[in-house]
Short mmCIF file of C-alpha atoms in Angstrom, two decimals:
data_model
loop_
_atom_site.label_atom_id
_atom_site.label_comp_id
_atom_site.label_asym_id
_atom_site.label_seq_id
_atom_site.Cartn_x
_atom_site.Cartn_y
_atom_site.Cartn_z
CA UNK A 92 12.42 -0.82 -12.33
CA UNK A 93 10.83 -3.02 -9.83
CA UNK A 94 11.31 -6.72 -9.46
CA UNK A 95 8.17 -8.01 -11.84
CA UNK A 96 6.77 -6.24 -14.39
CA UNK A 97 2.88 -6.55 -15.57
CA UNK A 98 2.94 -4.99 -19.47
CA UNK A 99 -0.60 -3.70 -21.09
CA UNK A 100 1.08 -5.47 -24.06
CA UNK A 101 3.53 -8.24 -24.32
CA UNK A 102 4.35 -8.30 -27.97
CA UNK A 103 6.93 -6.02 -28.08
CA UNK A 104 8.33 -7.11 -25.69
CA UNK A 105 8.40 -10.39 -26.61
CA UNK A 106 9.68 -8.92 -30.22
CA UNK A 107 12.13 -7.56 -29.11
CA UNK A 108 13.89 -10.59 -27.18
CA UNK A 109 13.39 -12.39 -29.82
CA UNK A 110 15.94 -10.38 -31.95
CA UNK A 111 18.00 -9.54 -29.25
CA UNK A 112 18.12 -13.30 -29.62
CA UNK A 113 18.87 -13.89 -33.34
CA UNK A 114 21.34 -11.31 -32.53
CA UNK A 115 23.78 -12.71 -29.61
CA UNK A 116 25.92 -15.54 -31.03
CA UNK A 117 26.72 -13.98 -34.02
CA UNK A 118 30.25 -12.21 -34.28
CA UNK A 119 29.83 -10.20 -36.65
CA UNK A 120 31.35 -6.66 -35.53
CA UNK A 121 28.04 -4.75 -35.09
CA UNK A 122 25.83 -7.43 -32.85
CA UNK A 123 26.62 -5.80 -30.08
CA UNK A 124 25.95 -2.70 -30.61
CA UNK A 125 22.76 -3.76 -31.86
CA UNK A 126 21.99 -6.23 -29.29
CA UNK A 127 23.02 -2.42 -26.82
CA UNK A 128 20.63 -0.75 -28.93
CA UNK A 129 18.34 -3.12 -28.14
CA UNK A 130 18.63 -3.44 -24.70
CA UNK A 131 18.47 -0.20 -24.26
CA UNK A 132 15.19 0.34 -26.39
CA UNK A 133 13.98 -2.51 -24.06
CA UNK A 134 14.85 -0.22 -20.51
CA UNK A 135 13.55 2.29 -21.51
CA UNK A 136 9.99 0.51 -22.57
CA UNK A 137 9.61 -1.15 -19.19
CA UNK A 138 10.78 2.64 -17.48
CA UNK A 139 7.86 3.97 -19.78
CA UNK A 140 5.86 1.27 -18.40
CA UNK A 141 6.06 1.12 -14.94
CA UNK A 142 6.31 4.98 -14.75
CA UNK A 143 2.33 4.19 -16.29
CA UNK A 144 1.57 1.71 -14.06
CA UNK A 145 2.05 1.58 -9.75
CA UNK A 146 4.92 -2.13 -9.12
CA UNK A 147 1.82 -4.07 -8.38
CA UNK A 148 0.81 -3.25 -12.67
CA UNK A 149 -2.20 -0.94 -11.82
CA UNK A 150 -2.71 0.96 -13.71
CA UNK A 151 -2.11 5.28 -12.47
CA UNK A 152 -4.66 7.63 -12.57
CA UNK A 153 -2.67 10.89 -14.41
CA UNK A 154 -2.56 12.98 -11.10
CA UNK A 155 -0.87 10.78 -9.20
CA UNK A 156 1.62 9.96 -12.51
CA UNK A 157 2.57 13.61 -13.15
CA UNK A 158 3.10 13.70 -8.82
CA UNK A 159 5.83 10.57 -9.09
CA UNK A 160 7.22 11.96 -11.80
CA UNK A 161 7.49 15.01 -10.88
CA UNK A 162 8.76 14.17 -7.33
CA UNK A 163 11.21 12.49 -9.13
CA UNK A 164 12.26 15.03 -10.92
CA UNK A 165 13.33 17.09 -8.01
CA UNK A 166 15.57 14.24 -6.36
CA UNK A 167 17.41 13.48 -9.51
CA UNK A 168 17.35 17.92 -9.74
CA UNK A 169 18.10 18.82 -6.44
CA UNK A 170 19.79 15.41 -4.96
CA UNK A 171 22.94 17.25 -3.21
CA UNK A 172 20.25 19.78 -0.75
CA UNK A 173 18.88 17.96 2.16
CA UNK A 174 15.41 16.96 1.00
CA UNK A 175 12.73 15.45 3.85
CA UNK A 176 9.18 14.00 2.94
CA UNK A 177 7.53 16.77 3.44
CA UNK A 178 9.55 18.88 1.17
CA UNK A 179 8.79 16.75 -1.23
CA UNK A 180 5.67 16.53 -0.76
CA UNK A 181 4.48 20.26 -0.96
CA UNK A 182 6.65 20.11 -4.07
CA UNK A 183 3.61 17.98 -5.69
CA UNK A 184 0.31 19.24 -3.33
CA UNK A 185 0.43 15.85 -0.69
CA UNK A 186 -0.08 15.00 1.93
CA UNK A 187 3.43 13.01 3.25
CA UNK A 188 1.76 9.91 4.14
CA UNK A 189 0.12 10.19 1.64
CA UNK A 190 2.59 11.00 -1.33
CA UNK A 191 5.06 8.47 1.07
CA UNK A 192 2.85 5.74 0.08
CA UNK A 193 1.99 6.51 -3.77
CA UNK A 194 5.68 7.02 -4.53
CA UNK A 195 6.49 2.99 -2.79
CA UNK A 196 3.45 1.71 -4.13
CA UNK A 197 4.66 3.13 -7.61
CA UNK A 198 8.47 3.15 -7.50
CA UNK A 199 8.98 -0.23 -5.81
CA UNK A 200 11.07 1.24 -3.28
CA UNK A 201 10.41 5.17 -0.23
CA UNK A 202 11.00 7.87 -1.67
CA UNK A 203 14.45 8.05 0.94
CA UNK A 204 15.93 4.63 -0.58
CA UNK A 205 15.21 6.27 -4.23
CA UNK A 206 17.41 9.92 -3.04
CA UNK A 207 20.29 7.94 -2.14
CA UNK A 208 20.29 5.82 -4.58
CA UNK A 209 20.54 8.97 -6.62
CA UNK A 210 23.41 9.94 -4.29
CA UNK A 211 25.17 6.74 -4.30
CA UNK A 212 25.26 7.49 -8.16
CA UNK A 213 25.83 10.42 -8.57
CA UNK A 214 28.89 9.46 -6.34
CA UNK A 215 30.15 6.51 -8.15
CA UNK A 216 30.16 8.59 -10.96
CA UNK A 217 32.50 11.72 -9.39
CA UNK A 218 35.05 8.58 -7.84
CA UNK A 219 35.23 7.06 -11.55
CA UNK A 220 36.01 10.50 -13.13
CA UNK A 221 37.60 13.11 -11.16
CA UNK A 222 40.45 13.02 -8.63
CA UNK A 223 38.24 15.11 -5.82
CA UNK A 224 38.08 13.51 -2.61
CA UNK A 225 35.92 10.76 -0.14
CA UNK A 226 35.17 14.11 2.08
CA UNK A 227 34.49 16.55 -1.31
CA UNK A 228 32.51 13.72 -3.05
CA UNK A 229 30.06 13.33 0.87
CA UNK A 230 29.30 16.62 0.45
CA UNK A 231 28.97 17.44 -3.11
CA UNK A 232 26.08 14.30 -2.95
CA UNK A 233 24.03 15.95 -0.22
CA UNK A 234 25.25 13.29 2.38
CA UNK A 235 25.74 15.53 5.73
CA UNK A 236 29.66 13.92 7.08
CA UNK A 237 31.54 12.12 5.56
CA UNK A 238 31.55 8.54 7.77
CA UNK A 239 28.03 9.01 7.18
CA UNK A 240 28.40 9.28 3.12
CA UNK A 241 31.08 6.02 3.72
CA UNK A 242 28.73 3.81 6.27
CA UNK A 243 25.75 4.46 3.46
CA UNK A 244 27.88 3.65 0.51
CA UNK A 245 30.13 0.70 2.05
CA UNK A 246 25.44 -1.08 2.82
CA UNK A 247 24.59 -0.25 -1.64
CA UNK A 248 28.40 -1.34 -2.70
CA UNK A 249 30.52 -3.94 -0.86
CA UNK A 250 33.24 -1.30 0.03
CA UNK A 251 34.13 1.86 1.20
CA UNK A 252 34.49 4.54 -1.37
CA UNK A 253 38.34 4.68 -1.57
CA UNK A 254 38.40 0.66 -1.77
CA UNK A 255 35.51 1.28 -4.87
CA UNK A 256 38.08 3.94 -6.11
CA UNK A 257 40.76 2.11 -6.32
CA UNK A 258 39.28 -1.67 -7.60
CA UNK A 259 37.87 0.70 -10.88
CA UNK A 260 41.08 2.37 -11.17
CA UNK A 261 42.94 -0.80 -10.93
CA UNK A 262 40.92 -3.24 -13.18
CA UNK A 263 41.68 0.30 -16.27
CA UNK A 264 44.10 0.40 -14.94
CA UNK A 265 45.51 -3.45 -16.28
CA UNK A 266 43.07 -3.13 -19.79
#
């Protein structure tokens, strides 16, 4: 999500915030679960709002919304493969330069940044939930080399993939 979002109708969001605030101090066993559900609803509504509008709050035409949604789906499904700006633009039948500007305006990040975020997200999941080596994970998540993966991961997460796994394992082992 972008840093700020202009919403079409504030009332549903205000209502959600009031419902979350009302449950916040409760010590009831169900309160955390209900708050989590309300927060998930809030995030889903904001994502829907962002798909409907660009980063600056202007409503995008349906054709542009569909192109962005298709490109994001292509990235989410094919992140393991080598994806270039041209491949993505061709997939939505747009000029690469125009597609880049449109995607960046709508999502707040470039298509390459989005692809990298998807890859890093999958890498984190693999590091936390499998015993695969970091080299295998780098390849599995679409990074061209182990060194490039480690560089990008460190830049995004502030630590190496090995340290990330070690820190997570230590955290969960002490609980």
